[in-house]
């Protein structure tokens, strides 16, 4: 493959070694499951074979599971070279890691937080001689989301030499291109796979319009159907929060589904164990937060279900990319409530394709509705009896302290904000009452979302029943809830 500078690949272009022999930094953007890992592992191993020493290469990646997966690829492909690697991630023994680092492995694969901790606290190893710095899922590493890596990255970038080759990879690089360019120097070579549609052709993408309150019944019905019809299929269900992930797992277990959970509030050993059980197909259902949405390569995954519609199109791209990998086929179903329709439109616009409706037997959903809702409530009560929320609070406080914030001050600010919001709400309610008393309430109630309707006109692939614009049947036929 050859390229143009900062452009798409062009025939006969110069590649990433300039005429002067100096290696240019590289930014690689290709669809999920297309083999980006091997695209950086193989050239690094080739260079390592010419001049083997440690520490030769540093790979930084956002999640611990991904670090282990990348290390596995280095091990398999680097076996003939007698490659020595070292994985530096949080949740594992820091002393053992320090010892491994001091033994000068050829390749270090790390998550930012733990590596920065080692750099701050230890002088038994050095990254001053590395030739390659790889930032896998580079856009995530630079994002300032719920986990902000920027401070740790500063420490890491301060510890690596200026003369190095930096390689940035992701399926969604383009949105953060300008920030990434500041990391990649010496006229970065930018390679982007040419395709209008940003998801793979082998992926069938569907949405299922469901009222918020009956979402779980639809989920249970979908899983039951897939289990009955395709015994060997593995399914990943993505949820928005750790708590939801935990509750859904408890709930599915109550229905005797073989499920495991993966989220950041679990101990690292439990996380690895859950993933291993799912990878080996001992458990066919993985319920996960976005900690599993990037990079994980599990060939047996046939279906991805989004229990919540992702708030950002790029999260959607990575989540659904856990299936239909390396030329295989896969199915992604996104549960969409009346409040999420604008999110679906944003996703469709980004991926340049329309999601089509997935039709289900609604009578079957209705038949399990009460049982599912009661089970969920029972699981919620069980979880409330544990210290799950308390643990979350402790973790939050720890994170704030690490970020240099005062947790008590932050709590006070949050409480004040909530007070202001409450006052605003009361004020709006009073205005609404007054308007209604004057017979002017109509224009305000129009702002409320109508369950089941899809603003933005009819969609492609609507089922023959033509649910677009109409209230879904399940919503009208719901039996009274217990
Ligand atoms: N040339 C190849 N031929 C066949 N399979 C390949 C090839 N290169 C890579 N693979 C396999 O394709 C799968 C997906 O590769 P990989 O995990 O690197 O994808 P990716 O592009 O990094 O995806 P993501 O964006 O989701 O991280 C892996 O199982 C890998 O072993």
Coordinates of N, CA and C and ligand atoms in Angstrom, one line a residue, residues 30-40 66 69 73 136-137 170-172 293-299 318 321-322 325-326 328, ligand 1:
X30 N -9.0 2.2 9.5 CA -9.7 1.2 8.7 C -10.8 0.6 9.5
X31 N -11.8 -0.1 8.8 CA -13.0 -0.6 9.5 C -12.6 -1.6 10.6
X32 N -13.6 -1.7 11.5 CA -13.4 -2.7 12.6 C -13.2 -4.1 12.0
X33 N -12.3 -4.9 12.7 CA -12.1 -6.2 12.3 C -11.3 -6.4 11.0
X34 N -10.7 -5.3 10.5 CA -10.0 -5.4 9.2 C -8.5 -5.8 9.4
X35 N -8.1 -5.9 10.6 CA -6.7 -6.4 10.8 C -5.7 -5.3 11.1
X36 N -6.1 -4.3 11.8 CA -5.1 -3.2 12.0 C -4.0 -3.6 13.0
X37 N -4.3 -4.5 13.9 CA -3.2 -5.0 14.8 C -2.1 -5.6 14.1
X38 N -2.3 -6.5 13.2 CA -1.2 -7.1 12.4 C -0.5 -6.1 11.6
X39 N -1.3 -5.1 11.2 CA -0.7 -4.0 10.3 C 0.4 -3.2 11.0
X40 N 0.3 -3.2 12.4 CA 1.5 -2.6 13.1 C 2.4 -3.6 13.7
X66 N -7.8 -5.3 26.1 CA -7.2 -5.1 24.8 C -5.7 -5.2 24.8
X69 N -4.9 -8.8 24.6 CA -5.1 -9.3 23.2 C -4.0 -8.9 22.2
X73 N -1.1 -11.3 20.1 CA -0.7 -11.2 18.7 C 0.8 -11.1 18.5
X136 N -2.9 2.5 20.1 CA -4.0 1.8 19.5 C -5.3 2.4 20.0
X137 N -6.3 2.5 19.2 CA -7.5 3.2 19.6 C -7.2 4.6 19.9
X170 N -7.0 3.4 14.6 CA -8.3 3.3 15.1 C -9.3 3.2 13.9
X171 N -10.5 2.7 14.1 CA -11.5 2.6 13.1 C -12.2 4.0 12.9
X172 N -11.9 4.9 13.9 CA -12.6 6.2 13.9 C -11.6 7.3 14.2
X293 N -16.2 -2.3 24.1 CA -16.7 -2.0 22.8 C -15.6 -1.8 21.8
X294 N -14.4 -1.6 22.3 CA -13.3 -1.3 21.3 C -12.3 -2.5 21.2
X295 N -12.0 -2.9 20.0 CA -10.9 -3.7 19.7 C -11.0 -5.2 20.0
X296 N -11.9 -5.6 20.9 CA -12.0 -7.0 21.3 C -12.3 -7.9 20.1
X297 N -11.5 -8.9 19.9 CA -11.6 -9.8 18.7 C -12.0 -11.2 19.1
X298 N -13.3 -11.4 19.0 CA -13.9 -12.8 19.3 C -14.6 -13.3 18.1
X299 N -14.0 -14.1 17.4 CA -14.6 -14.6 16.1 C -16.0 -15.2 16.2
X318 N -17.9 1.2 17.0 CA -17.0 0.2 17.7 C -17.8 -1.0 18.3
X321 N -18.9 -3.3 15.7 CA -17.7 -3.9 15.1 C -17.2 -5.1 15.9
X322 N -17.9 -5.5 17.0 CA -17.4 -6.7 17.7 C -17.9 -8.0 17.0
X325 N -16.4 -9.8 11.9 CA -14.9 -9.5 11.8 C -14.2 -10.4 10.8
X326 N -13.2 -9.8 10.2 CA -12.3 -10.5 9.3 C -13.2 -11.3 8.2
X328 N -16.3 -12.3 8.2 CA -17.4 -13.1 8.7 C -18.7 -12.2 8.7
Ligands
LIG1 N1 -4.4 -11.0 6.6 C1 -5.2 -11.5 7.4 N2 -5.9 -12.6 7.0 C2 -6.9 -13.2 7.8 N3 -7.2 -12.8 9.0 C3 -6.5 -11.7 9.5 C4 -5.5 -11.0 8.7 N4 -5.1 -10.0 9.4 C5 -5.7 -10.0 10.6 N5 -6.6 -11.1 10.6 C6 -7.5 -11.4 11.7 O1 -8.6 -10.5 11.7 C7 -9.1 -10.4 13.0 C8 -9.4 -8.9 13.3 O2 -8.1 -8.2 13.4 P1 -7.9 -7.0 14.4 O3 -8.3 -7.4 15.7 O4 -6.5 -6.6 14.2 O5 -8.9 -5.9 13.8 P2 -8.9 -4.4 14.0 O6 -8.9 -3.8 12.6 O7 -7.9 -3.9 14.9 O8 -10.4 -4.2 14.6 P3 -10.9 -3.1 15.7 O9 -11.0 -1.8 15.0 O10 -12.2 -3.7 16.1 O11 -9.9 -3.1 16.8 C9 -8.1 -11.0 13.9 O12 -8.7 -12.2 14.4 C10 -6.9 -11.2 13.1 O13 -6.2 -12.3 13.5

